[in-house]
Coordinates of C-alpha atoms and ligand atoms in Angstrom, one line a residue:
X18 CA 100.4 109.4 114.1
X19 CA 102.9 106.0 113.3
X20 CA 106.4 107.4 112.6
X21 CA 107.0 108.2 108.4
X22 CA 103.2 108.8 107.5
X23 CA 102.0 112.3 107.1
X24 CA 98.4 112.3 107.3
X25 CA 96.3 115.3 106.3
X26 CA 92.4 116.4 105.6
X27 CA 91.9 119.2 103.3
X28 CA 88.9 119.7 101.2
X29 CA 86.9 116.4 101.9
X30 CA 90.3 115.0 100.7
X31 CA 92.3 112.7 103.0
X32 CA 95.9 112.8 101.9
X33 CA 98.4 109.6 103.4
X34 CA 101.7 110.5 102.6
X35 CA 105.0 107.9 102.9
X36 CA 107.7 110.0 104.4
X37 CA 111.1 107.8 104.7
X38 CA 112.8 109.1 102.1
X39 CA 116.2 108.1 103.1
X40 CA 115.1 104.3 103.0
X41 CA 113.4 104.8 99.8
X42 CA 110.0 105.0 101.2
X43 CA 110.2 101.0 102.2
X44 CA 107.4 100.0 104.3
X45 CA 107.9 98.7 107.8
X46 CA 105.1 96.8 110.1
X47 CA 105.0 100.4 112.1
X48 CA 103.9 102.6 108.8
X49 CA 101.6 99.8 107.5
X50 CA 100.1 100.0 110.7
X51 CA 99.6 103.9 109.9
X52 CA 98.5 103.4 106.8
X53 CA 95.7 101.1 108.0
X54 CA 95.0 103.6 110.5
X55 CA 94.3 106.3 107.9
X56 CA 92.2 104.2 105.9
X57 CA 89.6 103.5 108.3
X58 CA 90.3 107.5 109.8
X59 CA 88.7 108.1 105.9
X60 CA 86.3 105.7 105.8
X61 CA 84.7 106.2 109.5
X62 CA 84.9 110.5 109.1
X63 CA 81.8 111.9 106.5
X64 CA 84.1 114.9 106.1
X65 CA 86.7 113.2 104.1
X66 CA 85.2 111.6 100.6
X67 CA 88.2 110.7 99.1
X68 CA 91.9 109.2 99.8
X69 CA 94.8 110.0 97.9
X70 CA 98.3 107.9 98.2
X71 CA 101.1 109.7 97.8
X72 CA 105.3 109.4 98.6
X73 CA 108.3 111.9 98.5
X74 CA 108.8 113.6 95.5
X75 CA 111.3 111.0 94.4
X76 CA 110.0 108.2 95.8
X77 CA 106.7 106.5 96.1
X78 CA 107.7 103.4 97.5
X79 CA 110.3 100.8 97.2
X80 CA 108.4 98.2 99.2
X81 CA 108.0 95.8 102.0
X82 CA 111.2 96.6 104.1
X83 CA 113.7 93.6 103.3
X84 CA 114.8 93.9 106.9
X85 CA 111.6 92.9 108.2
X86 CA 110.9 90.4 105.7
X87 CA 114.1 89.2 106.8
X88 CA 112.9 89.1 110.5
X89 CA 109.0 87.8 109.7
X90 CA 108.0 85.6 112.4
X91 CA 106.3 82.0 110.6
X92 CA 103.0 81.7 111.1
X93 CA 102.2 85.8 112.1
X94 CA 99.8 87.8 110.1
X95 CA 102.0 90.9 108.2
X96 CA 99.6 94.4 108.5
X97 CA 100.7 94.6 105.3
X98 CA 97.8 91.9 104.3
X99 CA 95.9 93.7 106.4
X100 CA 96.4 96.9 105.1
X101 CA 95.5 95.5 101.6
X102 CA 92.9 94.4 102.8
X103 CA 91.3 97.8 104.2
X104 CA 92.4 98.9 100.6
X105 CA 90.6 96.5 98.7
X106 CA 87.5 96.9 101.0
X107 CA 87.4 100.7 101.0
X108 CA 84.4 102.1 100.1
X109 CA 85.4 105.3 98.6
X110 CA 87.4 106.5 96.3
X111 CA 91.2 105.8 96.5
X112 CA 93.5 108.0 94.3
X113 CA 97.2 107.6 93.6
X114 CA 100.0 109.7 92.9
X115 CA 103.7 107.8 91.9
X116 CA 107.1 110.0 91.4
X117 CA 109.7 108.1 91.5
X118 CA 110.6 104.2 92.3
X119 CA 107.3 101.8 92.8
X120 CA 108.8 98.8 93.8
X121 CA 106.5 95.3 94.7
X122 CA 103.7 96.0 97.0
X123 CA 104.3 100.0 95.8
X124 CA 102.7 98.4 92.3
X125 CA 100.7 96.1 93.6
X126 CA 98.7 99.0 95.8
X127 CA 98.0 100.5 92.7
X128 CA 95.8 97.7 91.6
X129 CA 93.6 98.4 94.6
X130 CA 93.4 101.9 93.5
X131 CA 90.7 103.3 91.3
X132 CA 92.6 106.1 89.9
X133 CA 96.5 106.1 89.5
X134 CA 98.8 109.1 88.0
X135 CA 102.6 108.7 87.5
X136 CA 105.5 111.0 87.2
X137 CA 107.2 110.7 84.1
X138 CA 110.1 109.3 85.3
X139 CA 109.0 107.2 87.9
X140 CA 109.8 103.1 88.0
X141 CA 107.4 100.0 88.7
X142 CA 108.4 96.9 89.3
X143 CA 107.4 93.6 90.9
X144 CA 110.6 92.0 92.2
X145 CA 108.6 89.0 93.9
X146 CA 110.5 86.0 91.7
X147 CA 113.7 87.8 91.9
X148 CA 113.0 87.9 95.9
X149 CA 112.4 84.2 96.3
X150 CA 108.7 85.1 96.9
X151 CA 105.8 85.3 94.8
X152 CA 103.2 87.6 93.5
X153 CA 100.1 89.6 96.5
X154 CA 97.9 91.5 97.1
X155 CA 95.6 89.9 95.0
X156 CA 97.8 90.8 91.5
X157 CA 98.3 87.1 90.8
X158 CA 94.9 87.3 89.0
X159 CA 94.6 91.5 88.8
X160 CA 97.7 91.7 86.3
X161 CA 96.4 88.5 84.3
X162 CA 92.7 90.2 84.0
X163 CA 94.6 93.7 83.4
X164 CA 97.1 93.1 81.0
X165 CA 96.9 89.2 80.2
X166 CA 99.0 86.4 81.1
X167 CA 101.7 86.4 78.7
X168 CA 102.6 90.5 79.9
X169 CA 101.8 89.5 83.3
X170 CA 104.2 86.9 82.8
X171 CA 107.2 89.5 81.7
X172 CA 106.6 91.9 84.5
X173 CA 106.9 88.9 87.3
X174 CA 108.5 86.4 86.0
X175 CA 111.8 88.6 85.1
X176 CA 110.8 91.5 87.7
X177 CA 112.9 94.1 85.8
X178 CA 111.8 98.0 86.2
X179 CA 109.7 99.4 83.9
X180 CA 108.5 103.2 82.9
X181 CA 105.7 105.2 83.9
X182 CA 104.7 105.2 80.1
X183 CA 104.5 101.2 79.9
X184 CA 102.2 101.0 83.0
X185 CA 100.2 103.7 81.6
X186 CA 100.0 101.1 78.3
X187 CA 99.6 98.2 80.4
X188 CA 96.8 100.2 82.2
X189 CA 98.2 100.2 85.9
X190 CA 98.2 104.1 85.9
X191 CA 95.8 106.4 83.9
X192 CA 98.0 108.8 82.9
X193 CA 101.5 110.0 83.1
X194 CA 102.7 113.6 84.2
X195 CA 105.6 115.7 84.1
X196 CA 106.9 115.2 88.0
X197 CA 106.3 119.1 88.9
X198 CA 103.2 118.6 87.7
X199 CA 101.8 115.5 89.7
X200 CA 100.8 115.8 92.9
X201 CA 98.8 119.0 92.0
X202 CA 97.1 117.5 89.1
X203 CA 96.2 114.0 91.7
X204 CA 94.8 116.4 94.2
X205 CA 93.4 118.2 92.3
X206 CA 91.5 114.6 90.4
X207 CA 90.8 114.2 94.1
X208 CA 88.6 117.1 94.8
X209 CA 87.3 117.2 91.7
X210 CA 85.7 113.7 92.8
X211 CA 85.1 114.9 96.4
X212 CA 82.7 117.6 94.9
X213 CA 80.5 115.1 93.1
X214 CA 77.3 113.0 95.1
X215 CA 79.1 111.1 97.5
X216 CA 76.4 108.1 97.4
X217 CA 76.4 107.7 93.5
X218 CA 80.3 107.7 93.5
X219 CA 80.7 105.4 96.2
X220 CA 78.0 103.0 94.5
X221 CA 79.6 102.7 91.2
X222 CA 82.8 102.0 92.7
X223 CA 81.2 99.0 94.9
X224 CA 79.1 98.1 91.5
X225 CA 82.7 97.9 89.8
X226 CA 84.4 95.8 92.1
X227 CA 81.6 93.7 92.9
X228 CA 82.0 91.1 90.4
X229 CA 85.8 90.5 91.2
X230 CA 85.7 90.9 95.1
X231 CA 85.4 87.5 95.9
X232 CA 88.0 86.4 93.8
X233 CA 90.3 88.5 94.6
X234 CA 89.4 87.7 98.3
X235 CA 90.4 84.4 97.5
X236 CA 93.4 84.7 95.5
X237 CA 95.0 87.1 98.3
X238 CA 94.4 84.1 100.8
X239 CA 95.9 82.0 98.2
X240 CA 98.9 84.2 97.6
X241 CA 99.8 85.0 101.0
X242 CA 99.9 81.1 101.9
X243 CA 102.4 80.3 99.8
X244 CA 104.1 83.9 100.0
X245 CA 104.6 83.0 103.9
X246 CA 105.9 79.6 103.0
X247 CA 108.5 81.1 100.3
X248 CA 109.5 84.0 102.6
X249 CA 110.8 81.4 105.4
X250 CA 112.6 79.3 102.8
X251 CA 116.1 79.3 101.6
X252 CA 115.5 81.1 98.3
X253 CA 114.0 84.2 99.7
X254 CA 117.1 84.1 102.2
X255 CA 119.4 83.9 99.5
X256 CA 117.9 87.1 97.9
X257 CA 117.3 89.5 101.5
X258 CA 121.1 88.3 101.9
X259 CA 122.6 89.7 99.0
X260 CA 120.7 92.8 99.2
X261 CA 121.7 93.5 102.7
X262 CA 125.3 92.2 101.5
X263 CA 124.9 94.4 98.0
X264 CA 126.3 91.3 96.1
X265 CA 124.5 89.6 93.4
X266 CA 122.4 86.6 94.8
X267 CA 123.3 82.9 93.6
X268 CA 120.4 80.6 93.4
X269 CA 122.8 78.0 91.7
X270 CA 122.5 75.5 94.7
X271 CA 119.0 75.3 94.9
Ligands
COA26 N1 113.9 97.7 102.5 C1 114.8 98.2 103.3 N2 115.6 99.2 102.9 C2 115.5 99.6 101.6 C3 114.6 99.1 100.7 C4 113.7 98.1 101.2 N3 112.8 97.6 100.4 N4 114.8 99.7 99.5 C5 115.8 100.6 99.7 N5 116.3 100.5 101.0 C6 117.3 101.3 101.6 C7 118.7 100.9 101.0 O1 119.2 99.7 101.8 C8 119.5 102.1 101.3 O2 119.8 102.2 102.7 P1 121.3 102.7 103.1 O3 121.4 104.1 102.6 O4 121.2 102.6 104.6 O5 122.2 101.7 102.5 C9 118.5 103.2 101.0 O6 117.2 102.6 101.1 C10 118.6 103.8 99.6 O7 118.5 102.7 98.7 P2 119.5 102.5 97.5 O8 119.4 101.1 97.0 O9 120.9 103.0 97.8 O10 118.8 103.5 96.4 P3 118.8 103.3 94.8 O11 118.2 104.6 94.3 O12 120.2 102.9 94.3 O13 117.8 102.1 94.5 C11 115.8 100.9 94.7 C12 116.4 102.2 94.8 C13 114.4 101.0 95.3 C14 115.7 100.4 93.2 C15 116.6 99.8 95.5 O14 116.8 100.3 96.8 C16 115.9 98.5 95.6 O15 115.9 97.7 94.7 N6 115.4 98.2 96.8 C17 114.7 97.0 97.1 C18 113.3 96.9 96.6 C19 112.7 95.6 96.9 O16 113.1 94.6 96.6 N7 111.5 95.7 97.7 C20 110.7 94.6 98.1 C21 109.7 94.3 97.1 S1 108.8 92.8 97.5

């Protein structure tokens, strides 16, 4: 099993869980790669039915890791497309369950998911502009459809956190939980769907992502283009920088 994913079958229920808590959850290429893993593990195996996505207790996940970003290689394929990818494509049910900070592609999963609980405190937020980069996984047209342009607009354009209730309003989770409450009340969602006809489920879920798949398809491909581009770029450099340097970053020059 990759290093900072907990993996575990219980009830028909395939539960990936990111475990890095001291680096805020961040994602590196190793635990997408695990994560990938998983989702095929639950796809390929008729004993699990469902998949639920989960973090720490205070922590879902803040993200791409900005030291690999950092060190992306032009021209290489991230797993993390990958990995959204095999999310987008799966076939059945994908469940998730967000305490604490959801930060870029932490929010943007959720988009792929069909079912999303939050804790009540938790944070979202799609730091892409403030990053030099720009929107993935598909949530340049997902938030628009979702939510409309002009509230897509806020979220990326100024990238500032927002609360578990606003994305319940906004629609990106479907309900909001006290934080003791949460990962109980997603598994048990879970199981509740892994007790219903597996055929009929997993049909309505391809019947209501039918229409938008090929779009989506397309607008990841589109995305990760110019993401690539804006990642190697002085802008994004600027902004992985000051993180690493914790200063503000100064995109005066540019
Ligand atoms: N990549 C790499 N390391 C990260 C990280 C990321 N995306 N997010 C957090 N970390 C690390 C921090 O560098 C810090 O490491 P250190 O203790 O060795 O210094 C540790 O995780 C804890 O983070 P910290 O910033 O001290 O926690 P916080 O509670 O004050 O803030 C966040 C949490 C998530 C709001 C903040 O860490 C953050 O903004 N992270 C960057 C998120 C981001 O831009 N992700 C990419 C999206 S495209």
């Amino acid at each position: 099993m990759a290093e900072h994913i907990v993996v575990s079958v219980q009830n028909r229920v395939l539960t990936l869980r990111l475990d890095r808590p001291e680096k805020k959850n961040a994602l590196t290429l190793s635990m997408y790669r695990g994560m990938i893993e998983a989702l095929q593990q639950a796809e390929a195996d008729p004993a699990v039915r469902v998949v639920l996505i989960t973090g720490t207790a205070d922590c879902f996940t803040a993200g791409n890791d900005l030291m690999d970003f950092a060190n992306a290689k032009p021209g290489e394929t991230s797993p993390a497309i990958i990995y959204l990818q095999t999310l987008a494509a799966a076939q059945k049910p994908v469940i998730a369950a967000v305490g604490g900070v959801a930060v870029g592609i932490g929010t943007t999963m959720l988009l792929h998911c069909d079912l999303a609980y939050a804790a009540s405190g938790a944070r979202f937020q799609l730091p892409f502009v403030n990053l030099g980069l720009c929107p993935e996984a598909g949530s340049s047209i997902l938030l628009p459809a979702l939510m409309g342009h002009r509230r897509a607009a806020g979220l990326l354009y100024f990238g500032e956190p927002f609360s578990s209730e606003v994305a319940q309003e906004l629609g990106i989770v479907n309900a909001v939980l006290p934080a003791s409450e949460l990962l109980a009340t997603a598994t048990a969602k879970a199981q509740q769907l892994a007790e219903k006809p597996p055929s009929a489920l997993r049909t309505t879920k391809a019947l209501l992502k039918h229409s938008a798949a090929g779009s989506v398809a397309d607008a990841m491909a589109r995305e990760t283009e110019k993401f690539a581009a804006l990642l190697q770029g002085p802008e994004a450099r600027e902004a992985m920088m000051a993180f690493m340097q914790r200063r503000k970053p100064d995109f005066s020059k540019f």
